[in-house]
Amino acid sequence: MAPASRAFYLDAGGEAVLVRHDAPAGAPSGRGVVLVPPFGWDEVCSYRPRWSWARHLAARGTGVVRLDLPGGGDSAGGPSDDDRLGAWTTAVTAACAWMAGQDDGTDRITLVGLGLGGFVGWQAVAAGAAADDLVLWGVTARGRSHVREVKAFSRLERSRLAELNPGRELAGDEDGAITAGGFVLSAATIAVLEATELRAPGAPWADRRVLVLGRDGAQPDARLVDAARATGAEVAHADGPGWGAMVAEPGSSTPPWAAIAAVDAFLDAGPAGPAGHRARSAAPAEAAEAIIDGVRETPVRVGGVDGVLAEPAQATGPAPVTLLLLNAGSIRRIGPNRMWVELARRWAARGVPSVRLDLPGIGEADGPDSMEGDVGAYYGPEFVAALHEVLDRLAAREGSRRFGAIGLCSGAYWSLQAAIEDERIDRAYLLNTRALVWDPDLGTLRDTRKLGYLAKASTYRRVLRGDIPLRRGAEIARAMAWRLLRALGRQAARAARREPAAPPADPVDAVLDRLRDDGKRGYLLFTGAEPVHEELERTGHLTRLDRWPNLVLETLPELRDVHELKPRELQREVHARLDAAIERDLQAAVRP
């Protein structure tokens, strides 16, 4: 039986922070963990592994509190708001205080902080947060070192983008900010971090224990170990295997079981009861919903699907439509670079509610610990079945009657399928969909169409750099041989029957015809050199779009290899295009 998990909000200095509590299953151990995430793209990639980690701890009898830091995830705020480090520290302090105030037998709390989240966690405990012990993984004592990592990631991304877009002038970050992985570290936050170094607080930590973990063979930061020892705490340090696997692409990231085992041992070896100097304070009140910039947000759970409903705080009448914000491939409900959160709040303020959803195997939804890079796992029939259940609940609870579905990558595919399969969805917005009709061999078949693929020097450079796994070449070669054998087999069978080769029915035509005949609207947006757009061009679909007057297809071709919309200027343009498409459909719905 899965441990019980629920989401709620805490007020942290005036900002609503989304918190999730995974209650201990079975006999409580008396221990609790506050798990503080890393920053930006690492936070996105590691989300499912941290979900698995929390469930693992809860199954051992250890309750876990997880939180989205202000300006990130489903919490309030944005990256450019004032005093982000202070807001993050306040949020962690509130999460610790909430756990310490529960009457559930938890008497010793360990703060587990990852990357920049560990840096923030130290700051919170040094300022009096109600945590007894610390586990700091991938943390450095100097804030400037964390900033340096973000800068290095940003430079690497820009270098790769420049290589794929020769001669193209790439827009730089504005106002001294850094964008890495689609996430922004503002100039003000950079300045504060660069001026901050973790040091021993005035009061000794003699009753505390600190475990410092390096990353995948790299030794822990020596300054951090020295700072921990200077507190008077009992300090241990070790390797932290599994960091790289934990922050791999979201569809491939896996729980760091070896590091988790080390943390388990650390927890088990600790004394019972709180540290003598732990701060005592009243637990902050939890709330089932939050008002954020005039928008009411409420966590919802429908079967195995998890989500957040955003609606006007002061609704004046029935909503014209409810938007379903589906996954962006393997990225959870916040969307690419948190774009779904921004879109949901913007449109809820204009009277259009939405629900951001984690579908099976993604984010907080039921499913395996990891999809392990299996793209086909995101195209299973359980996805559309889960959407039907969500629509039933929304129609019954919220009175919603008309819906529009928005998604990127596989989420775009399911937006289309849901619109076809469910009469309540009358519009679908597809961003960089990787399929209009799903075929398990689709990815490999696309590669085999490029006859010179294996001979290209650029391909070998990408293999050596690690962008393309070595096994991919073998897969392509096998697929080419298989396609040839299948084609020869079909040709031989027709010859034996003396049948002419009949042109097969076009499955894309069938899907788009169905959408048109059902009176539903569709919007397709492609950025860069997206394979579906190239296929529509190659097959002649783009020259006969007048067959589907219900469709609008737009492209933003300026940059290649921007499937996840990470450049900031591209995010702004996509927001504008989506807003225009939604507004266009709203106006069409009220037109006599």
Coordinates of C-alpha atoms in Angstrom, one line a residue:
M1 CA 0.0 0.0 0.0
A2 CA 1.4 3.4 -1.0
P3 CA 2.0 5.9 1.8
A4 CA -0.5 8.6 2.3
S5 CA 0.5 11.9 0.7
R6 CA -1.3 15.3 0.6
A7 CA -0.6 18.8 -0.6
F8 CA -1.4 22.1 1.2
Y9 CA -0.1 25.6 1.5
L10 CA 1.9 27.4 4.2
D11 CA 2.3 31.1 4.5
A12 CA 6.0 32.0 4.4
G13 CA 6.5 35.7 4.9
G14 CA 3.4 36.5 2.9
E15 CA 4.1 34.0 0.1
A16 CA 2.0 30.9 -0.4
V17 CA 4.3 27.8 -0.4
L18 CA 3.1 24.5 -1.8
V19 CA 4.0 21.8 0.7
R20 CA 3.5 18.0 0.4
H21 CA 3.5 15.7 3.4
D22 CA 4.2 12.0 2.9
A23 CA 2.9 10.4 6.1
P24 CA 4.8 7.5 7.6
A25 CA 3.3 4.1 6.8
G26 CA 3.0 1.5 9.5
A27 CA 4.8 2.1 12.8
P28 CA 6.3 5.6 12.9
S29 CA 10.0 5.8 13.5
G30 CA 9.9 9.0 15.4
R31 CA 12.0 10.7 12.7
G32 CA 11.0 13.2 10.1
V33 CA 12.7 14.6 7.0
V34 CA 12.3 18.0 5.3
L35 CA 13.6 17.5 1.7
V36 CA 14.7 20.8 0.1
P37 CA 15.1 20.7 -3.7
P38 CA 17.9 22.0 -5.9
F39 CA 17.5 24.9 -8.3
G40 CA 16.0 25.2 -11.8
W41 CA 16.5 22.4 -14.3
D42 CA 18.0 20.2 -11.6
E43 CA 14.8 20.6 -9.6
V44 CA 12.7 19.6 -12.7
C45 CA 14.9 16.6 -13.5
S46 CA 15.1 15.3 -9.9
Y47 CA 11.4 15.6 -9.2
R48 CA 10.4 12.0 -9.8
P49 CA 13.4 10.6 -8.0
R50 CA 12.6 12.8 -5.0
W51 CA 9.0 11.5 -5.2
S52 CA 10.4 8.0 -5.0
W53 CA 12.7 8.9 -2.2
A54 CA 9.9 10.4 -0.1
R55 CA 7.8 7.3 -0.6
H56 CA 10.7 5.1 0.4
L57 CA 11.2 7.0 3.6
A58 CA 7.5 7.0 4.4
A59 CA 7.4 3.2 3.9
R60 CA 10.2 3.0 6.5
G61 CA 8.1 4.9 9.0
T62 CA 9.7 8.3 8.4
G63 CA 7.4 11.2 7.5
V64 CA 8.6 13.6 4.8
V65 CA 7.8 17.2 4.0
R66 CA 8.6 18.4 0.5
L67 CA 8.2 21.9 -0.7
D68 CA 8.3 24.1 -3.8
L69 CA 10.5 27.1 -3.0
P70 CA 8.9 30.6 -3.6
G71 CA 9.2 31.6 -7.2
G72 CA 9.4 27.9 -8.3
G73 CA 7.1 25.0 -8.9
D74 CA 3.5 25.6 -7.8
S75 CA 4.4 28.1 -5.1
A76 CA 3.7 31.8 -5.3
G77 CA 6.1 34.3 -6.8
G78 CA 8.6 34.5 -9.6
P79 CA 12.3 34.5 -10.1
S80 CA 12.6 38.2 -10.3
D81 CA 10.9 39.0 -7.1
D82 CA 12.8 40.7 -4.3
D83 CA 15.0 38.8 -1.8
R84 CA 14.7 35.3 -3.2
L85 CA 17.3 33.9 -0.8
G86 CA 15.4 35.3 2.2
A87 CA 12.1 34.0 0.9
W88 CA 13.6 30.5 0.3
T89 CA 15.0 30.5 3.8
T90 CA 11.7 31.6 5.3
A91 CA 9.9 28.8 3.4
V92 CA 12.2 26.2 4.6
T93 CA 11.8 27.5 8.2
A94 CA 8.0 27.3 7.9
A95 CA 8.2 23.7 6.6
C96 CA 10.4 22.7 9.5
A97 CA 8.1 24.4 12.0
W98 CA 5.1 22.7 10.5
M99 CA 6.7 19.3 10.9
A100 CA 7.9 20.0 14.4
G101 CA 4.4 21.1 15.4
Q102 CA 2.6 17.9 14.4
D103 CA 1.3 15.5 17.1
D104 CA 2.4 12.4 15.2
G105 CA 5.3 11.1 17.2
T106 CA 8.0 12.8 15.1
D107 CA 10.6 14.0 17.6
R108 CA 13.8 14.3 15.5
I109 CA 13.9 16.2 12.2
T110 CA 16.6 15.9 9.6
L111 CA 16.8 18.5 6.9
V112 CA 18.0 17.0 3.6
G113 CA 19.1 19.7 1.2
L114 CA 20.2 19.2 -2.4
G115 CA 22.5 21.6 -4.3
L116 CA 21.3 25.2 -3.7
G117 CA 18.5 23.8 -1.6
G118 CA 21.1 22.6 0.9
F119 CA 22.7 26.0 0.9
V120 CA 19.3 27.5 1.8
G121 CA 18.7 24.7 4.4
W122 CA 21.9 25.6 6.3
Q123 CA 20.9 29.3 6.3
A124 CA 17.5 28.3 7.7
V125 CA 18.9 26.1 10.5
A126 CA 21.5 28.7 11.4
A127 CA 18.7 31.2 11.7
G128 CA 16.7 28.9 14.1
A129 CA 14.7 26.5 11.9
A130 CA 13.3 23.5 13.8
A131 CA 15.7 20.9 12.4
D132 CA 18.0 18.7 14.5
D133 CA 20.3 17.2 11.9
L134 CA 21.4 18.1 8.3
V135 CA 22.3 16.1 5.2
L136 CA 23.9 18.3 2.6
W137 CA 24.3 16.8 -0.8
G138 CA 26.1 18.6 -3.6
V139 CA 26.3 21.7 -1.5
T140 CA 29.2 24.3 -1.4
A141 CA 29.9 26.7 1.4
R142 CA 30.2 29.7 -1.0
G143 CA 27.2 31.0 -2.8
R144 CA 29.4 32.2 -5.6
S145 CA 30.2 28.5 -6.3
H146 CA 26.5 27.8 -6.9
V147 CA 26.3 30.8 -9.1
R148 CA 29.3 29.6 -11.0
E149 CA 27.6 26.3 -11.7
V150 CA 24.5 28.0 -13.1
K151 CA 26.7 30.2 -15.3
A152 CA 28.7 27.2 -16.6
F153 CA 25.4 25.4 -17.4
S154 CA 24.1 28.5 -19.2
R155 CA 27.3 28.8 -21.3
L156 CA 27.2 25.2 -22.3
E157 CA 23.6 25.5 -23.4
R158 CA 24.4 28.6 -25.4
S159 CA 27.4 27.0 -27.0
R160 CA 25.4 24.0 -28.2
L161 CA 22.6 26.3 -29.4
A162 CA 25.2 28.4 -31.4
E163 CA 26.6 25.2 -32.9
L164 CA 23.2 24.2 -34.1
N165 CA 22.3 27.7 -35.3
P166 CA 25.4 28.9 -37.1
G167 CA 25.4 32.6 -38.0
R168 CA 22.4 33.2 -35.7
E169 CA 22.7 36.0 -33.2
L170 CA 21.6 34.6 -29.8
A171 CA 19.9 37.0 -27.5
G172 CA 21.7 37.5 -24.2
D173 CA 20.2 37.6 -20.7
E174 CA 18.8 40.9 -19.6
D175 CA 19.7 43.0 -16.5
G176 CA 22.5 40.8 -15.4
A177 CA 20.3 37.7 -14.9
I178 CA 21.4 34.2 -15.9
T179 CA 19.1 31.7 -17.8
A180 CA 20.1 28.1 -17.5
G181 CA 17.8 25.2 -18.5
G182 CA 15.0 27.7 -19.1
F183 CA 15.1 29.0 -15.5
V184 CA 16.2 32.5 -14.4
L185 CA 18.5 33.5 -11.6
S186 CA 18.0 37.3 -11.3
A187 CA 20.9 39.8 -10.9
A188 CA 19.7 40.6 -7.4
T189 CA 19.7 37.0 -6.3
I190 CA 23.1 36.5 -7.9
A191 CA 24.5 39.4 -6.0
V192 CA 23.2 38.1 -2.7
L193 CA 24.4 34.6 -3.3
E194 CA 27.9 35.7 -4.3
A195 CA 28.1 37.7 -1.1
T196 CA 27.0 34.8 1.1
E197 CA 29.2 32.1 2.6
L198 CA 28.0 29.4 5.0
R199 CA 29.6 29.8 8.4
A200 CA 29.1 28.4 11.9
P201 CA 26.3 30.3 13.7
G202 CA 26.9 32.0 17.0
A203 CA 25.2 29.2 19.0
P204 CA 27.0 25.9 18.9
W205 CA 25.4 22.8 17.3
A206 CA 26.9 20.3 19.8
D207 CA 23.7 18.2 19.8
R208 CA 23.4 18.1 16.0
R209 CA 24.8 15.8 13.4
V210 CA 25.8 16.8 9.8
L211 CA 26.3 14.5 6.8
V212 CA 28.0 16.1 3.8
L213 CA 27.9 14.2 0.5
G214 CA 29.9 14.8 -2.6
R215 CA 28.7 14.1 -6.1
D216 CA 29.5 10.9 -8.0
G217 CA 33.1 10.4 -6.8
A218 CA 33.8 14.1 -6.3
Q219 CA 34.8 14.9 -2.7
P220 CA 32.5 17.1 -0.7
D221 CA 33.3 20.8 -0.5
A222 CA 36.2 21.1 2.0
R223 CA 35.0 24.6 3.1
L224 CA 31.6 23.2 3.9
V225 CA 33.1 20.3 5.9
D226 CA 35.2 22.8 7.8
A227 CA 32.3 25.1 8.5
A228 CA 30.2 22.1 9.7
R229 CA 33.0 21.1 12.1
A230 CA 33.3 24.6 13.4
T231 CA 29.7 24.4 14.6
G232 CA 30.6 21.7 17.1
A233 CA 28.3 19.2 15.4
E234 CA 29.2 15.6 14.8
V235 CA 30.3 15.7 11.1
A236 CA 30.6 12.8 8.6
H237 CA 31.3 13.1 4.9
A238 CA 31.2 10.6 2.1
D239 CA 30.7 10.2 -1.7
G240 CA 27.2 10.8 -3.0
P241 CA 26.8 8.3 -5.8
G242 CA 23.8 8.8 -8.1
W243 CA 23.6 12.6 -8.4
G244 CA 24.1 12.5 -12.2
A245 CA 21.4 9.9 -12.6
M246 CA 19.0 11.8 -10.4
V247 CA 19.4 15.0 -12.5
A248 CA 19.4 13.4 -15.9
E249 CA 16.6 14.3 -18.3
P250 CA 13.2 13.9 -16.6
G251 CA 12.2 10.9 -18.6
S252 CA 15.5 9.1 -17.8
S253 CA 16.3 10.2 -14.2
T254 CA 16.4 7.5 -11.6
P255 CA 16.3 7.5 -7.8
P256 CA 19.8 7.6 -6.3
W257 CA 19.4 4.4 -4.3
A258 CA 23.1 4.2 -3.1
A259 CA 22.9 7.7 -1.7
I260 CA 19.5 7.0 -0.2
A261 CA 20.9 4.0 1.6
A262 CA 23.7 6.2 3.1
V263 CA 21.1 8.7 4.3
D264 CA 19.0 5.8 5.7
A265 CA 22.0 4.6 7.7
F266 CA 22.6 8.2 8.9
L267 CA 19.0 8.5 10.1
D268 CA 19.0 5.1 11.8
A269 CA 22.2 5.9 13.7
G270 CA 20.9 9.1 15.2
P271 CA 19.7 9.6 18.8
A272 CA 16.1 9.7 19.7
G273 CA 14.5 13.0 20.6
P274 CA 15.1 16.5 19.5
A275 CA 18.4 18.4 19.8
G276 CA 18.4 20.3 23.0
H277 CA 18.7 23.7 21.4
R278 CA 16.0 23.2 18.7
A279 CA 13.9 26.3 18.3
R280 CA 10.4 26.0 19.7
S281 CA 7.6 27.8 17.9
A282 CA 4.0 27.3 17.0
A283 CA 3.3 25.3 13.8
P284 CA 2.2 27.5 11.0
A285 CA -1.4 27.0 9.9
E286 CA -1.9 25.0 6.8
A287 CA -4.4 25.9 4.1
A288 CA -6.2 23.8 1.5
E289 CA -6.0 26.6 -1.0
A290 CA -4.1 29.8 -1.7
I291 CA -4.9 33.2 -3.2
I292 CA -2.0 34.1 -5.4
D293 CA -2.3 37.4 -7.3
G294 CA -6.1 37.3 -7.3
V295 CA -6.2 33.6 -8.3
R296 CA -7.4 30.8 -6.1
E297 CA -5.2 27.7 -6.4
T298 CA -6.2 24.3 -5.0
P299 CA -4.4 21.0 -5.1
V300 CA -6.6 18.2 -6.5
R301 CA -6.3 14.5 -6.7
V302 CA -8.4 12.4 -9.1
G303 CA -7.6 8.7 -8.9
G304 CA -3.9 8.4 -9.6
V305 CA -3.7 11.8 -11.3
D306 CA -2.4 14.8 -9.3
G307 CA -3.0 18.5 -10.2
V308 CA -3.6 22.1 -9.2
L309 CA -6.8 23.9 -10.0
A310 CA -6.4 27.6 -10.8
E311 CA -9.6 29.8 -10.9
P312 CA -10.6 33.4 -10.3
A313 CA -10.7 34.2 -6.6
Q314 CA -13.9 36.1 -7.2
A315 CA -15.8 34.3 -10.0
T316 CA -18.7 36.3 -11.4
G317 CA -20.4 33.6 -13.5
P318 CA -19.8 30.3 -15.3
A319 CA -16.4 30.0 -17.0
P320 CA -16.4 30.1 -20.8
V321 CA -14.0 27.1 -20.8
T322 CA -11.7 25.3 -18.5
L323 CA -8.1 24.7 -19.7
L324 CA -6.4 21.3 -19.2
L325 CA -2.6 21.9 -19.0
L326 CA -1.0 18.5 -19.7
N327 CA 2.5 17.4 -19.3
A328 CA 5.4 18.7 -21.4
G329 CA 6.8 15.3 -22.3
S330 CA 8.2 14.0 -19.1
I331 CA 8.1 17.4 -17.3
R332 CA 5.6 17.6 -14.6
R333 CA 2.6 19.9 -14.4
I334 CA 4.4 23.2 -14.0
G335 CA 5.2 22.9 -17.7
P336 CA 8.3 23.8 -19.7
N337 CA 10.3 26.3 -17.7
R338 CA 7.2 26.8 -15.4
M339 CA 5.3 28.2 -18.3
W340 CA 2.1 26.4 -17.4
V341 CA 2.0 28.0 -14.0
E342 CA 2.4 31.5 -15.5
L343 CA -0.3 30.7 -18.2
A344 CA -2.7 29.3 -15.6
R345 CA -2.5 32.3 -13.3
R346 CA -2.7 34.8 -16.2
W347 CA -5.8 33.3 -17.6
A348 CA -7.5 32.6 -14.3
A349 CA -7.1 36.3 -13.6
R350 CA -9.1 36.9 -16.8
G351 CA -11.9 34.5 -15.8
V352 CA -10.7 31.3 -17.5
P353 CA -9.9 28.5 -15.0
S354 CA -7.5 25.7 -15.6
V355 CA -6.1 22.6 -14.0
R356 CA -2.4 21.6 -14.3
L357 CA -2.1 17.9 -14.4
D358 CA 0.5 15.2 -13.7
L359 CA -0.5 12.2 -15.8
P360 CA 0.6 8.6 -15.0
G361 CA 4.3 8.2 -14.3
I362 CA 5.0 11.9 -14.2
G363 CA 5.5 14.3 -11.2
E364 CA 3.1 13.2 -8.3
A365 CA 1.0 10.8 -10.3
D366 CA 0.9 7.1 -9.7
G367 CA 3.3 5.0 -11.7
P368 CA 6.9 3.7 -11.8
D369 CA 9.9 5.3 -10.2
S370 CA 11.3 6.1 -13.6
M371 CA 10.4 5.7 -17.2
E372 CA 14.1 4.9 -17.8
G373 CA 14.2 6.7 -21.2
D374 CA 11.3 4.7 -22.7
V375 CA 9.6 7.3 -24.9
G376 CA 6.8 4.9 -25.7
A377 CA 5.9 4.8 -22.0
Y378 CA 4.4 8.3 -22.5
Y379 CA 2.0 7.2 -25.2
G380 CA 0.1 4.4 -23.4
P381 CA -3.7 4.2 -23.4
E382 CA -3.9 4.9 -19.7
F383 CA -3.2 8.6 -20.3
V384 CA -6.5 9.3 -22.1
A385 CA -8.4 7.1 -19.6
A386 CA -6.9 9.2 -16.8
L387 CA -8.1 12.4 -18.6
H388 CA -11.6 11.1 -18.9
E389 CA -11.7 10.6 -15.2
V390 CA -10.4 14.1 -14.5
L391 CA -13.1 15.6 -16.8
D392 CA -15.8 13.6 -15.0
R393 CA -14.6 15.1 -11.7
L394 CA -14.3 18.6 -13.0
A395 CA -17.7 18.5 -14.6
A396 CA -19.3 17.3 -11.4
R397 CA -17.4 19.4 -8.9
E398 CA -16.8 22.7 -10.8
G399 CA -19.7 22.7 -13.2
S400 CA -17.3 22.9 -16.1
R401 CA -18.9 21.9 -19.5
R402 CA -16.4 22.9 -22.1
F403 CA -12.7 22.2 -22.0
G404 CA -9.5 23.0 -24.0
A405 CA -6.4 20.9 -23.8
I406 CA -2.8 22.2 -24.0
G407 CA 0.4 20.2 -24.1
L408 CA 3.9 20.0 -25.4
C409 CA 5.6 16.9 -26.9
S410 CA 3.6 13.8 -25.7
G411 CA 1.3 16.2 -23.8
A412 CA 0.4 17.8 -27.1
Y413 CA -0.4 14.3 -28.6
W414 CA -2.7 13.6 -25.7
S415 CA -4.4 17.0 -26.1
L416 CA -5.3 15.9 -29.6
Q417 CA -6.3 12.4 -28.6
A418 CA -8.4 13.7 -25.8
A419 CA -10.2 16.2 -28.1
I420 CA -11.0 13.4 -30.5
E421 CA -12.1 10.9 -27.8
D422 CA -14.1 13.2 -25.5
E423 CA -16.9 15.4 -26.7
R424 CA -16.4 17.8 -23.8
I425 CA -13.0 19.0 -25.2
D426 CA -13.7 21.3 -28.1
R427 CA -10.2 22.7 -28.7
A428 CA -6.7 21.4 -28.6
Y429 CA -3.4 23.4 -28.5
L430 CA -0.4 21.4 -29.6
L431 CA 3.1 22.7 -29.0
N432 CA 5.9 20.8 -30.7
T433 CA 4.0 17.6 -30.8
R434 CA 6.2 14.7 -31.6
A435 CA 3.3 12.7 -33.0
L436 CA -0.1 13.1 -34.6
V437 CA -0.5 9.3 -34.9
W438 CA 1.6 7.2 -32.6
D439 CA 3.8 4.4 -33.8
P440 CA 6.2 2.6 -31.4
D441 CA 8.9 2.7 -34.1
L442 CA 8.4 6.4 -34.9
G443 CA 11.7 7.7 -33.5
T444 CA 13.8 5.1 -35.3
L445 CA 11.9 5.4 -38.5
R446 CA 12.5 9.1 -38.6
D447 CA 16.2 8.5 -38.2
T448 CA 16.3 6.0 -41.0
R449 CA 14.7 8.5 -43.4
K450 CA 17.9 10.4 -43.3
L451 CA 20.0 8.2 -45.5
G452 CA 23.2 10.0 -44.8
Y453 CA 22.7 10.1 -41.1
L454 CA 25.3 7.6 -40.1
A455 CA 27.9 9.0 -42.4
K456 CA 27.7 12.6 -41.2
A457 CA 30.7 13.9 -39.4
S458 CA 28.4 16.0 -37.2
T459 CA 26.7 12.8 -36.1
Y460 CA 30.0 11.3 -34.9
R461 CA 30.8 14.6 -33.1
R462 CA 27.5 14.3 -31.2
V463 CA 28.1 10.7 -30.3
L464 CA 31.6 11.5 -28.9
R465 CA 30.1 14.5 -27.0
G466 CA 27.5 12.2 -25.5
D467 CA 24.4 13.8 -27.1
I468 CA 23.6 10.6 -29.0
P469 CA 24.1 7.2 -27.3
L470 CA 26.4 4.7 -29.1
R471 CA 23.6 2.2 -29.1
R472 CA 21.5 4.6 -31.2
G473 CA 23.6 3.9 -34.3
A474 CA 23.0 0.2 -34.0
E475 CA 19.3 0.8 -33.5
I476 CA 19.1 2.9 -36.7
A477 CA 21.1 0.3 -38.7
R478 CA 18.7 -2.5 -37.5
A479 CA 15.7 -0.4 -38.3
M480 CA 17.0 0.4 -41.8
A481 CA 17.5 -3.3 -42.5
W482 CA 14.0 -4.1 -41.1
R483 CA 12.3 -1.5 -43.2
L484 CA 14.0 -2.8 -46.3
L485 CA 13.0 -6.4 -45.5
R486 CA 9.4 -5.4 -44.8
A487 CA 9.2 -3.4 -48.0
L488 CA 10.7 -6.3 -50.1
G489 CA 8.3 -8.7 -48.3
R490 CA 5.2 -6.6 -49.2
Q491 CA 6.4 -6.2 -52.8
A492 CA 6.9 -9.9 -53.2
A493 CA 3.5 -10.7 -51.7
R494 CA 1.8 -8.3 -54.1
A495 CA 3.7 -9.7 -57.0
A496 CA 2.7 -13.3 -56.0
R497 CA -1.0 -12.2 -55.9
R498 CA -0.5 -10.0 -59.0
E499 CA -2.1 -7.1 -57.1
P500 CA -1.3 -3.5 -57.8
A501 CA 0.2 -1.5 -55.0
A502 CA -2.8 0.2 -53.3
P503 CA -2.0 3.5 -51.6
P504 CA -2.6 3.2 -47.9
A505 CA -5.1 5.5 -46.2
D506 CA -3.3 8.4 -44.6
P507 CA -3.7 8.2 -40.8
V508 CA -2.9 11.9 -40.3
D509 CA -5.7 12.8 -42.7
A510 CA -8.0 10.5 -40.7
V511 CA -7.2 12.2 -37.4
L512 CA -7.5 15.7 -38.7
D513 CA -10.7 14.9 -40.5
R514 CA -12.2 13.5 -37.3
L515 CA -11.3 16.7 -35.4
R516 CA -12.9 18.8 -38.2
D517 CA -16.0 16.7 -38.6
D518 CA -16.6 16.9 -34.8
G519 CA -16.5 20.7 -35.0
K520 CA -13.5 21.1 -32.8
R521 CA -10.7 23.6 -33.2
G522 CA -7.0 22.9 -33.3
Y523 CA -3.9 25.0 -32.9
L524 CA -0.4 23.7 -33.8
L525 CA 2.8 25.6 -33.0
F526 CA 6.2 24.4 -34.0
T527 CA 9.6 25.9 -33.0
G528 CA 12.8 25.2 -34.9
A529 CA 13.1 22.0 -37.0
E530 CA 10.5 19.8 -35.4
P531 CA 10.1 16.4 -37.0
V532 CA 6.3 16.5 -37.2
H533 CA 6.4 19.8 -39.1
E534 CA 9.0 18.4 -41.5
E535 CA 6.8 15.4 -42.1
L536 CA 3.7 17.4 -42.7
E537 CA 5.8 19.4 -45.3
R538 CA 7.2 16.3 -46.9
T539 CA 3.8 14.6 -47.2
G540 CA 2.2 17.7 -48.7
H541 CA -0.2 18.3 -45.7
L542 CA 1.0 21.9 -45.4
T543 CA -0.1 22.7 -49.0
R544 CA -3.6 21.5 -48.3
L545 CA -4.4 23.0 -44.9
D546 CA -7.6 24.5 -46.4
R547 CA -9.0 21.0 -46.0
W548 CA -9.1 21.7 -42.3
P549 CA -10.4 25.2 -41.8
N550 CA -10.7 24.5 -38.0
L551 CA -6.9 24.3 -37.8
V552 CA -4.4 27.1 -37.2
L553 CA -0.7 26.1 -37.8
E554 CA 2.1 28.5 -36.9
T555 CA 5.9 28.2 -36.8
L556 CA 8.7 29.9 -35.0
P557 CA 11.6 28.7 -37.1
E558 CA 14.3 31.1 -36.0
L559 CA 16.1 28.7 -33.7
R560 CA 16.8 24.9 -34.0
D561 CA 16.9 22.4 -31.1
V562 CA 14.5 24.4 -28.8
H563 CA 11.9 21.7 -28.3
E564 CA 11.5 22.5 -24.6
L565 CA 11.4 26.3 -25.2
K566 CA 14.3 27.1 -22.9
P567 CA 15.5 30.5 -24.4
R568 CA 13.7 33.3 -22.6
E569 CA 12.9 35.2 -25.7
L570 CA 11.2 32.1 -27.2
Q571 CA 9.2 31.6 -24.0
R572 CA 7.8 35.1 -24.3
E573 CA 6.9 34.6 -28.0
V574 CA 5.2 31.3 -27.3
H575 CA 3.2 32.9 -24.4
A576 CA 2.0 35.6 -26.8
R577 CA 1.1 33.1 -29.5
L578 CA -0.8 30.8 -27.1
D579 CA -2.7 33.8 -25.6
A580 CA -3.7 34.9 -29.1
A581 CA -4.9 31.4 -29.9
I582 CA -6.9 31.1 -26.7
E583 CA -8.5 34.5 -27.2
R584 CA -9.3 33.7 -30.8
D585 CA -11.2 30.6 -29.8
L586 CA -13.0 32.4 -27.0
Q587 CA -14.2 35.0 -29.5
A588 CA -15.2 32.4 -32.0
A589 CA -17.3 30.6 -29.3
V590 CA -19.4 33.7 -28.5
R591 CA -19.7 34.8 -32.2
P592 CA -23.3 34.4 -33.4

